[in-house]
PDB file of C-alpha atoms in Angstrom:
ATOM      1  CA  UNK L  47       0.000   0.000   0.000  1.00 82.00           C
ATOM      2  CA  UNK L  48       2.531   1.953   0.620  1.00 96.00           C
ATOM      3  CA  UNK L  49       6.501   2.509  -0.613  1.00 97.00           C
ATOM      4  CA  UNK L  50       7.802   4.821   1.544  1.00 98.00           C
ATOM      5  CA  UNK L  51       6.457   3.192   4.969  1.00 98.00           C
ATOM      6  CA  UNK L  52       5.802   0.160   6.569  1.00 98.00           C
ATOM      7  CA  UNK L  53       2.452  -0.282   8.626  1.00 98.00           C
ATOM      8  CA  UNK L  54       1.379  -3.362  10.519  1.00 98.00           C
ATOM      9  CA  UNK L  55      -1.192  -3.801  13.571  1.00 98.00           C
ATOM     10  CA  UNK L  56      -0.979  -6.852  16.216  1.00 98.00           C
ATOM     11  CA  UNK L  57      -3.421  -8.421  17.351  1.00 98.00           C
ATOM     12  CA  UNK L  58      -3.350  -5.854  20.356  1.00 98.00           C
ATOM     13  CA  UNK L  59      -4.349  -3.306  18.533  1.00 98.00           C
ATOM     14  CA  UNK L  60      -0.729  -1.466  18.605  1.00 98.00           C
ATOM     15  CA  UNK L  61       0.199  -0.324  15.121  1.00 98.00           C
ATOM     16  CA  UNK L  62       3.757   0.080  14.045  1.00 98.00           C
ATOM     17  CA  UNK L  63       4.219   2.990  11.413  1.00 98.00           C
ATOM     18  CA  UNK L  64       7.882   2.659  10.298  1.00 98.00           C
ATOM     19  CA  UNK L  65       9.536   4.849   8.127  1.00 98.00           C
ATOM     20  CA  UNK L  66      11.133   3.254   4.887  1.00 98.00           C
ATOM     21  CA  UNK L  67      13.428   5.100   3.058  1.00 98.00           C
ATOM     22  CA  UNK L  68      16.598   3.351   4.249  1.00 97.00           C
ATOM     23  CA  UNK L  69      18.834   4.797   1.369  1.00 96.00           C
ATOM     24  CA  UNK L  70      17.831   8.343   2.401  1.00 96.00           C
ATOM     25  CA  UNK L  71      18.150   8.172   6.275  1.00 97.00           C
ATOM     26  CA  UNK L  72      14.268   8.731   6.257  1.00 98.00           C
ATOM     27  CA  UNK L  73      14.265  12.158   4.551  1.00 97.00           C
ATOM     28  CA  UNK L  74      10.556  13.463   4.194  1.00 97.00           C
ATOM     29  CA  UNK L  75      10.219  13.497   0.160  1.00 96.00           C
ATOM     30  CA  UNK L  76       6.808  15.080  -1.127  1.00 95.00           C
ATOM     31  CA  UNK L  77       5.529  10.906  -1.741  1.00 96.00           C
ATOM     32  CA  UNK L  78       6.509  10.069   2.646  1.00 97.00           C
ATOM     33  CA  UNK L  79       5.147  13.317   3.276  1.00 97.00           C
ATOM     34  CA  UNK L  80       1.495  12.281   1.805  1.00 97.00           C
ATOM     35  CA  UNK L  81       1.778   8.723   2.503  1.00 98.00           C
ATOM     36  CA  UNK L  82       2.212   9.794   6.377  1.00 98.00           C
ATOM     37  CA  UNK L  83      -0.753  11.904   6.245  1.00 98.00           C
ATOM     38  CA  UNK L  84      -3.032   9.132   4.527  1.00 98.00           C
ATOM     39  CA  UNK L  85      -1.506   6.568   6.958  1.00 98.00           C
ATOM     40  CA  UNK L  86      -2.292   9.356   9.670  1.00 98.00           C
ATOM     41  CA  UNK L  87      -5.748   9.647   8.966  1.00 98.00           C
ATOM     42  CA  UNK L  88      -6.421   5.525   8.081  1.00 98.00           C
ATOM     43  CA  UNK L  89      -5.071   5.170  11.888  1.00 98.00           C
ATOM     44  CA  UNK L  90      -7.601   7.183  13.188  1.00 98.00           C
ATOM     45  CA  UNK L  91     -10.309   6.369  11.697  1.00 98.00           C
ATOM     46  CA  UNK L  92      -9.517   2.357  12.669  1.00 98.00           C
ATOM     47  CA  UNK L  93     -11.589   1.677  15.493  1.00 97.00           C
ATOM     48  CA  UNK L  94      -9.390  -1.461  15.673  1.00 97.00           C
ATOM     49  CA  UNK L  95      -6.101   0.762  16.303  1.00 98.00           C
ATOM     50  CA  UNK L  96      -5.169   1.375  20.240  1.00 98.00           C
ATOM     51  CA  UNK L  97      -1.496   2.693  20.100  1.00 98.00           C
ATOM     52  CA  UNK L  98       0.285   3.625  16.956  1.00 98.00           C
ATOM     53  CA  UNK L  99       4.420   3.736  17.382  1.00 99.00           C
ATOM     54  CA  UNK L 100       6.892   5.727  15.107  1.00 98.00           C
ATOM     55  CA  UNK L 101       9.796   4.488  14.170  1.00 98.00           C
ATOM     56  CA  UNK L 102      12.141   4.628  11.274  1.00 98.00           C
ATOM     57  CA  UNK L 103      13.580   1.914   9.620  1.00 98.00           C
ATOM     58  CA  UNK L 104      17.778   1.720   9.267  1.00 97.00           C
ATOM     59  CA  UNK L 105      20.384   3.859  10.708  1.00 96.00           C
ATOM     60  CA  UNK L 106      18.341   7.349  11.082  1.00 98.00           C
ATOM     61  CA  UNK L 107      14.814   8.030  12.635  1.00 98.00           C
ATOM     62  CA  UNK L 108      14.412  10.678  10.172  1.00 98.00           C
ATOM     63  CA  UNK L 109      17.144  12.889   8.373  1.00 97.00           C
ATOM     64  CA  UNK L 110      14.636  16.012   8.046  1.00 95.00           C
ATOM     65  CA  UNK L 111      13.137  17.380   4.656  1.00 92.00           C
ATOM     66  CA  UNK L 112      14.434  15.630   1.282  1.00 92.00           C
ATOM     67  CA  UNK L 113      16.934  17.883  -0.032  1.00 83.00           C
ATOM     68  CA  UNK L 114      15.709  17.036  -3.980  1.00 86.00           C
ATOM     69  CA  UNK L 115      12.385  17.692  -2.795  1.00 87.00           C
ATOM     70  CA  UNK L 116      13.866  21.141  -1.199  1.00 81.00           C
ATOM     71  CA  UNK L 117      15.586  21.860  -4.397  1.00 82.00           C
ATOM     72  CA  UNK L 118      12.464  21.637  -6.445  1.00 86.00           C
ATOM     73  CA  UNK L 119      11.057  24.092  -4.497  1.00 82.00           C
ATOM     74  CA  UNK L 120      13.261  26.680  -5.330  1.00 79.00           C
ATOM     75  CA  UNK L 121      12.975  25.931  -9.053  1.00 83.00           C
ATOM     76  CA  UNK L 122       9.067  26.404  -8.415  1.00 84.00           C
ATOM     77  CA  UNK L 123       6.528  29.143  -8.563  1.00 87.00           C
ATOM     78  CA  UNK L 124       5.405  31.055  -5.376  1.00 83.00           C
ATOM     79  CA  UNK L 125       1.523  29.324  -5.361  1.00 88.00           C
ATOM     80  CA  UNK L 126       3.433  25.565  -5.912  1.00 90.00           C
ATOM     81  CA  UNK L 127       5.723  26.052  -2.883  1.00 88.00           C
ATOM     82  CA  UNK L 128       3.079  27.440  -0.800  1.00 90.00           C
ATOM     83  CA  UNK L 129       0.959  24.021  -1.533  1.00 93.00           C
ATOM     84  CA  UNK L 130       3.989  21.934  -1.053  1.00 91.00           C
ATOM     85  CA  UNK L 131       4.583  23.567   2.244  1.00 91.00           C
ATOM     86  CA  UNK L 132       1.065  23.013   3.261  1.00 95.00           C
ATOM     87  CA  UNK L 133       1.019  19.446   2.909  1.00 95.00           C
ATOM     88  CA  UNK L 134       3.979  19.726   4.960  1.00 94.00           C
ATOM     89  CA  UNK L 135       2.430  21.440   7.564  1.00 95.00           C
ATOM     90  CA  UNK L 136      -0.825  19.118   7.089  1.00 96.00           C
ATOM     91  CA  UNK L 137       1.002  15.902   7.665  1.00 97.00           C
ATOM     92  CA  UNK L 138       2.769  17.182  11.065  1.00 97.00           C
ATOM     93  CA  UNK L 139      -0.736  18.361  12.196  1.00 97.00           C
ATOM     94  CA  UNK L 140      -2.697  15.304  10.820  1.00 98.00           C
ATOM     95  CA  UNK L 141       0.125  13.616  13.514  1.00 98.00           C
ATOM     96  CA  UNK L 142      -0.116  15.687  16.078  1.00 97.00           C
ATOM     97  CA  UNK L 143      -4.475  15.434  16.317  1.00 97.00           C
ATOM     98  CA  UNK L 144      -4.273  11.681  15.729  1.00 98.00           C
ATOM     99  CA  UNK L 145      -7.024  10.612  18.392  1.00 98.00           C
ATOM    100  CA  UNK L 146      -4.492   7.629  19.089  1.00 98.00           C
ATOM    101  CA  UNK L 147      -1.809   7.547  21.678  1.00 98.00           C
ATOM    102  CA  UNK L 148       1.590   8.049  19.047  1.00 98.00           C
ATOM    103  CA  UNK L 149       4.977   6.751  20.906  1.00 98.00           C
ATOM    104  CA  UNK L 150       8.145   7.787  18.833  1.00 98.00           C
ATOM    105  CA  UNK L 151      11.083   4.947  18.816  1.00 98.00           C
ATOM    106  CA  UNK L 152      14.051   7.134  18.021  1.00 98.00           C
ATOM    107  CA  UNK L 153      16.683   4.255  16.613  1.00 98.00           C
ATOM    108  CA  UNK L 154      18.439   6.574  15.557  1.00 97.00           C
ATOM    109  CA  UNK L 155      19.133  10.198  14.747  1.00 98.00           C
ATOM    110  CA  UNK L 156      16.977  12.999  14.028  1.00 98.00           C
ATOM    111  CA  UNK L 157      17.826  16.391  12.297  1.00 98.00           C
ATOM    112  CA  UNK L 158      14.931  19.185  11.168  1.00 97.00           C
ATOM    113  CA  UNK L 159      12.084  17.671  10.199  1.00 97.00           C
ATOM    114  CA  UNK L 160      13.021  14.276  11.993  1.00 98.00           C
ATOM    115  CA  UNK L 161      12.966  16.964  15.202  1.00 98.00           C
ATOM    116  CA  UNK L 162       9.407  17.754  14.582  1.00 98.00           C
ATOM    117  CA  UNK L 163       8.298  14.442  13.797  1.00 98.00           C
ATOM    118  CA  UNK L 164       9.624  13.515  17.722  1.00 98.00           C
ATOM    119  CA  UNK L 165       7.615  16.353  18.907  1.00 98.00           C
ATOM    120  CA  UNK L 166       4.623  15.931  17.395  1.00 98.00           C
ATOM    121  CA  UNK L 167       4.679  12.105  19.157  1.00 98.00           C
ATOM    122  CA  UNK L 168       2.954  11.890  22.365  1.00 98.00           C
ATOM    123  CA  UNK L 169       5.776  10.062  23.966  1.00 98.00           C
ATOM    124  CA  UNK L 170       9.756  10.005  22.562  1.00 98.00           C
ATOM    125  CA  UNK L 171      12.345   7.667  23.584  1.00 98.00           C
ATOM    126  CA  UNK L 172      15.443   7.450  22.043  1.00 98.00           C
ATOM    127  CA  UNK L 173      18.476   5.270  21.846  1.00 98.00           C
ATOM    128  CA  UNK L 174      21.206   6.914  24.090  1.00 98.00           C
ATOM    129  CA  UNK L 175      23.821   7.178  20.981  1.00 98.00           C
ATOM    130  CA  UNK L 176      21.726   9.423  18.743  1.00 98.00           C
ATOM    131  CA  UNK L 177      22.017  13.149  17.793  1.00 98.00           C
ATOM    132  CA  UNK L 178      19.824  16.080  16.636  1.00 98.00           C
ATOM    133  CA  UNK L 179      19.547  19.571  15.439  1.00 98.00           C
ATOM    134  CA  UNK L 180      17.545  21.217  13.951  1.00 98.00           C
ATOM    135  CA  UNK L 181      19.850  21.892  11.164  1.00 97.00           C
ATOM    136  CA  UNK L 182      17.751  24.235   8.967  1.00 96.00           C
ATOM    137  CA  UNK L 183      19.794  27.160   9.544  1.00 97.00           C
ATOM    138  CA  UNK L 184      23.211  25.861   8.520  1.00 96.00           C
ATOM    139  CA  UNK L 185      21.233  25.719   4.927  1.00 94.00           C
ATOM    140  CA  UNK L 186      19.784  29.051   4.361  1.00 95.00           C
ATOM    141  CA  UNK L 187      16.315  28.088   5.471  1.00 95.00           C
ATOM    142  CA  UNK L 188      14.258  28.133   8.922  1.00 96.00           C
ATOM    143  CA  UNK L 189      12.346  25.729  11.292  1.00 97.00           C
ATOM    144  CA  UNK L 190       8.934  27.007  10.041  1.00 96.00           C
ATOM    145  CA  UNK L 191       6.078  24.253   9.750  1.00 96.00           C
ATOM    146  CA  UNK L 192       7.808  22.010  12.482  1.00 97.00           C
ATOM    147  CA  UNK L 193       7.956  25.475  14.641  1.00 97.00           C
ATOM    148  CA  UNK L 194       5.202  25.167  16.451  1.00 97.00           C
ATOM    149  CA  UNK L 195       4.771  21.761  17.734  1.00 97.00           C
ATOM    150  CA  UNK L 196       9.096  21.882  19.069  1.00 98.00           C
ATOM    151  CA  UNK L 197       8.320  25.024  20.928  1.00 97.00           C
ATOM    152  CA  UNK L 198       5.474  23.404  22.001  1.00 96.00           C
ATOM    153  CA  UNK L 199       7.434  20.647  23.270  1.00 97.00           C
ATOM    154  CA  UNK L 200      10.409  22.353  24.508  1.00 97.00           C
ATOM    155  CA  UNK L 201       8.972  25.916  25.739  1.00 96.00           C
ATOM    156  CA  UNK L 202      10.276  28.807  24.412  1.00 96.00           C
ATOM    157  CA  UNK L 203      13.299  29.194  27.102  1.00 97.00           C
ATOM    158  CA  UNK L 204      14.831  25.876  26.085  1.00 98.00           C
ATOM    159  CA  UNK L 205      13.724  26.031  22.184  1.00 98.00           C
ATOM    160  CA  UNK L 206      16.188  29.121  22.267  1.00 98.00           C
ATOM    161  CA  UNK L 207      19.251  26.631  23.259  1.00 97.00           C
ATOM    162  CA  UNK L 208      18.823  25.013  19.258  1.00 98.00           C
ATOM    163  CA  UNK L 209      16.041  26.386  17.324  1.00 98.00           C
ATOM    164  CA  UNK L 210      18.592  28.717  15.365  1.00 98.00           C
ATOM    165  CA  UNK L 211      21.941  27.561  15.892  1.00 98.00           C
ATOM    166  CA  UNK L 212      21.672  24.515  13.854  1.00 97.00           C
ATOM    167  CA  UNK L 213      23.652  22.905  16.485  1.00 98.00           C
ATOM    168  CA  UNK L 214      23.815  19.628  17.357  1.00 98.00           C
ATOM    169  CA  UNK L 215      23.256  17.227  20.310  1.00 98.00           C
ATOM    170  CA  UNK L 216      22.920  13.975  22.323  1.00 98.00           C
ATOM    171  CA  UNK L 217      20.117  12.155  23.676  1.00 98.00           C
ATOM    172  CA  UNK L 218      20.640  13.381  27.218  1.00 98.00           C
ATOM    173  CA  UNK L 219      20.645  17.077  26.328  1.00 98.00           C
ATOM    174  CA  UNK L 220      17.196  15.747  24.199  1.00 98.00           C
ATOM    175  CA  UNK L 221      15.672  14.516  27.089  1.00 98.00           C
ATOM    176  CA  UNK L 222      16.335  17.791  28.825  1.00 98.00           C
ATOM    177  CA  UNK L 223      15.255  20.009  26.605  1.00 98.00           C
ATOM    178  CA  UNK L 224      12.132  17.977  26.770  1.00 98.00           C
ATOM    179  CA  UNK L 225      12.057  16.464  22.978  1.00 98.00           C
ATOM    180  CA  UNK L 226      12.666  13.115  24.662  1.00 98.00           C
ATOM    181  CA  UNK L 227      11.180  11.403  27.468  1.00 98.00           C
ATOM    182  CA  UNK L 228      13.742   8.882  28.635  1.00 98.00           C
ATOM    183  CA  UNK L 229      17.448   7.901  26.388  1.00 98.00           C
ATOM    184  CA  UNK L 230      17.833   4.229  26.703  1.00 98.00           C
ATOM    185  CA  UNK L 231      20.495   1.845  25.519  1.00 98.00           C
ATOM    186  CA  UNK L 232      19.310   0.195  21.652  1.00 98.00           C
ATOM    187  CA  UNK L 233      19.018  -3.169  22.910  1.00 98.00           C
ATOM    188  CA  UNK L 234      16.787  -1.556  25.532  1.00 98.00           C
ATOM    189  CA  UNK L 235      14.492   0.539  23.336  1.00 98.00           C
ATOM    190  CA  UNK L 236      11.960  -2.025  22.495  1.00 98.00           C
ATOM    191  CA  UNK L 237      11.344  -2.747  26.026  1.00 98.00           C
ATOM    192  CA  UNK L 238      11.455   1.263  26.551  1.00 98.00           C
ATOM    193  CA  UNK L 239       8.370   1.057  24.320  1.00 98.00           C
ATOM    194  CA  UNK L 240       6.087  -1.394  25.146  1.00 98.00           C
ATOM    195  CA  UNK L 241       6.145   0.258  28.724  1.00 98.00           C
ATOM    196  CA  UNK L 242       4.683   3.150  27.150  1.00 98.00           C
ATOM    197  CA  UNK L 243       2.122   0.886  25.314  1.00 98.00           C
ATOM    198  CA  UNK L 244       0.623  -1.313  27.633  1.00 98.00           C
ATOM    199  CA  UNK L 245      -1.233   1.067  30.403  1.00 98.00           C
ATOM    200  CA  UNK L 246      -3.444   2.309  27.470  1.00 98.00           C
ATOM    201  CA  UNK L 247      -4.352  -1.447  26.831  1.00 98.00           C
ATOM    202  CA  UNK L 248      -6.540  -1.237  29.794  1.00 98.00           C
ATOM    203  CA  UNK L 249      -7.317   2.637  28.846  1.00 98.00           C
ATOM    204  CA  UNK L 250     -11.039   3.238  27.273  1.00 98.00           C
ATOM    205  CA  UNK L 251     -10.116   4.354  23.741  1.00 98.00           C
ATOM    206  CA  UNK L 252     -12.855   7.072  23.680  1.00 98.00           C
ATOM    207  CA  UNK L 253     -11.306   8.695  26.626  1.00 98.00           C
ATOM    208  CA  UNK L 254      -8.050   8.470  25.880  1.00 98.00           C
ATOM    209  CA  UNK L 255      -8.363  10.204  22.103  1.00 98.00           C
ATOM    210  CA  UNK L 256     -10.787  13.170  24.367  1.00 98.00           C
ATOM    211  CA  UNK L 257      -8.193  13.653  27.017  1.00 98.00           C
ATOM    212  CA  UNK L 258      -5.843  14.095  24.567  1.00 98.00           C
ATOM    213  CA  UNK L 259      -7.711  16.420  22.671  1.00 97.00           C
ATOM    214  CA  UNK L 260      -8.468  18.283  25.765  1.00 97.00           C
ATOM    215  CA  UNK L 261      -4.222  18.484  26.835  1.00 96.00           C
ATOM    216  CA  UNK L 262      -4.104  20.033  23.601  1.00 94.00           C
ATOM    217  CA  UNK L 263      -6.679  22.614  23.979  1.00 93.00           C
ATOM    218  CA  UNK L 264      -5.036  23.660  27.554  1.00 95.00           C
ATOM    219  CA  UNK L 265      -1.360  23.889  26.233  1.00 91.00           C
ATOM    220  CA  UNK L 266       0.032  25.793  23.455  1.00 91.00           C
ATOM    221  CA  UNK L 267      -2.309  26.117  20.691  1.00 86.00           C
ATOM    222  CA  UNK L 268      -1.512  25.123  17.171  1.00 92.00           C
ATOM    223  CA  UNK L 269      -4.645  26.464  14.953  1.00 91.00           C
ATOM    224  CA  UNK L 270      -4.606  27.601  11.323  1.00 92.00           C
ATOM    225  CA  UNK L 271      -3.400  31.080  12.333  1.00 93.00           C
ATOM    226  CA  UNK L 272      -0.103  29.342  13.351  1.00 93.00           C
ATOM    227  CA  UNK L 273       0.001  27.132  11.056  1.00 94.00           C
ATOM    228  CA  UNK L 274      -0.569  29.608   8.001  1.00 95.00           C
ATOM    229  CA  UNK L 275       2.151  31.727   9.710  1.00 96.00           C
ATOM    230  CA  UNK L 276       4.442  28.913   9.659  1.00 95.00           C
ATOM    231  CA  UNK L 277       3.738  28.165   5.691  1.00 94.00           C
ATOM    232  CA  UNK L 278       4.632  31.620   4.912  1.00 94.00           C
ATOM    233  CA  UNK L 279       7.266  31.950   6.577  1.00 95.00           C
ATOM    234  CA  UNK L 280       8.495  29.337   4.859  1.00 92.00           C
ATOM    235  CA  UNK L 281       7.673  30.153   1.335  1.00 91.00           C
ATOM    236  CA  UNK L 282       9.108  33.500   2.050  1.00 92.00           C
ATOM    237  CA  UNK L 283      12.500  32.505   3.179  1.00 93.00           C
ATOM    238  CA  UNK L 284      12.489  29.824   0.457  1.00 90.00           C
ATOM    239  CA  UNK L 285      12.756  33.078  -2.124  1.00 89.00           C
ATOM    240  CA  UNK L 286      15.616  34.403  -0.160  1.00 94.00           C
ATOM    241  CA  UNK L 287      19.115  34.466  -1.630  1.00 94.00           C
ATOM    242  CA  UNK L 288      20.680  32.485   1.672  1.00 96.00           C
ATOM    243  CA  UNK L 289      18.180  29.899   0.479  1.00 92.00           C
ATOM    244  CA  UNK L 290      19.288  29.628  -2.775  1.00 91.00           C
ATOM    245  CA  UNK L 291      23.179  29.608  -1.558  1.00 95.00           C
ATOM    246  CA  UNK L 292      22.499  27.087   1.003  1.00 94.00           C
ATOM    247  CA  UNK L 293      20.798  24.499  -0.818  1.00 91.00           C
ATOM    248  CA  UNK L 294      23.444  25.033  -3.645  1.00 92.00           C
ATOM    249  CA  UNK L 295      26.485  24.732  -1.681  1.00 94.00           C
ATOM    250  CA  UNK L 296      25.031  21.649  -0.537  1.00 91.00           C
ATOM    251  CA  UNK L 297      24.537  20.322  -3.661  1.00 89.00           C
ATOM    252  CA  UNK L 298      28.181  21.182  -5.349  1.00 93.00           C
ATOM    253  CA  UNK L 299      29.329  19.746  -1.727  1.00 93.00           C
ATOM    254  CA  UNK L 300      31.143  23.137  -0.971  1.00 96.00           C
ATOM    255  CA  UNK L 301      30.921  25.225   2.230  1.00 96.00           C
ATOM    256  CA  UNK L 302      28.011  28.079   1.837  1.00 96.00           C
ATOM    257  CA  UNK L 303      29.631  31.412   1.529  1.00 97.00           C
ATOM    258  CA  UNK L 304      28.415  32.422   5.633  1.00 96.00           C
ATOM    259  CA  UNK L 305      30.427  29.584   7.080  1.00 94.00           C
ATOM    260  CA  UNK L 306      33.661  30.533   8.586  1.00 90.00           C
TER     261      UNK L 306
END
């Protein structure tokens, strides 16, 4: 069904959604990017579906936005970016309402959009050995449609420690910043997991997906304002010459001309 991710459901209800682009440490191309929201919304609508946990397949959890994807953006006209972005932004929020518990299973590292992905999960743990960043920066570009859901997660005290340096760092500055819950050794991160899943076994599904509805309603709201704002920002700094210098240097594997 699907060529970018993996999905399978036990018989407990608990569905695994593993991202599947090995090759590309899990970069969010415009097909992952849809198939996440369609897998998103076929997980919520399953009455069958208790827990759903997010993991990536191979060496990285997720690498951030697809570079060739970000590149065809700034070949593109102003109204195609701004859809591209949305269905960015529509994915991460599609995650963030699902009315299903969503544990993140960091295997491995996690830069830009890989960052938001982790916050958008109810629950992160991570494997002890991984980094992240939120690398954006370093490229000419911003944190805009994952924005709101890492300050969300972090506050905006500690999402000032990383949200624009680009720098990055270990799973126990993650889990103190607030992005993770608990940094466990690999061999423990399955076990890690399942803790998280089992209480909501004996949980009544209906009140689970409204109490977690209603934590979102008391915290930090992400509506369409935000989100909007974030798209725009976006678009806007994807028309910027540090853009364009950023995502080249990349490409011709040479240092962008701000780097000292």
């Amino acid at each position: 069904m699907y060529e970018t991710l993996d999905l399978s459901v036990d018989d407990r209800g608990v569905a695994r959604l593993v991202l599947n682009r090995v090759e590309k440490h899990n970069a969010l191309s415009a097909q992952m990017i849809a198939e996440l929201t369609q897998a998103a919304q076929r997980l919520g609508a399953d009455d069958a579906v208790r827990v759903v946990v997010l993991t990536g397949a191979g060496k990285s959890f997720c690498a951030g936005g697809d570079l060739a994807w970000m590149q065809q953006q700034m070949a593109a006209d102003p109204e195609t970016r701004f859809a591209e972005a949305r269905k960015l932004a529509e994915m991460l929020q599609a995650l963030n309402t699902l009315p299903k518990p969503l544990i993140g299973a960091l295997q491995g590292n996690a830069f830009g959009g890989g960052v938001g992905m982790a916050s958008v999960c109810d629950v992160a743990i991570g494997v002890d050995t991984l980094k992240m960043g939120l690398t954006e920066t370093r490229l000419g570009l911003i944190p805009a449609t994952i924005g709101p859901y890492v300050v969300a997660r972090m506050g905006e005290a500690r999402a000032r420690r990383v949200f624009f340096s680009a720098r990055l760092f270990g799973a126990e500055e993650a889990v103190e910043l607030g992005l993770l819950a608990r940094a466990v050794p690999a061999e423990e991160l399955e076990a890690a997991v399942e803790a998280e899943v089992v209480p909501y076994l004996s949980c009544a599904p209906g009140a689970v997906a409204t109490s977690k509805a209603l934590v979102r309603d008391l915290g930090p709201r992400v509506d369409d304002a935000a989100i909007d704002g974030t798209i725009r920002a976006l678009v806007d700094r994807w028309e910027t010459g540090e853009a364009a210098e950023g995502i080249g240097a990349f490409f011709e594997k040479r240092k962008a001309a701000w780097m000292r």
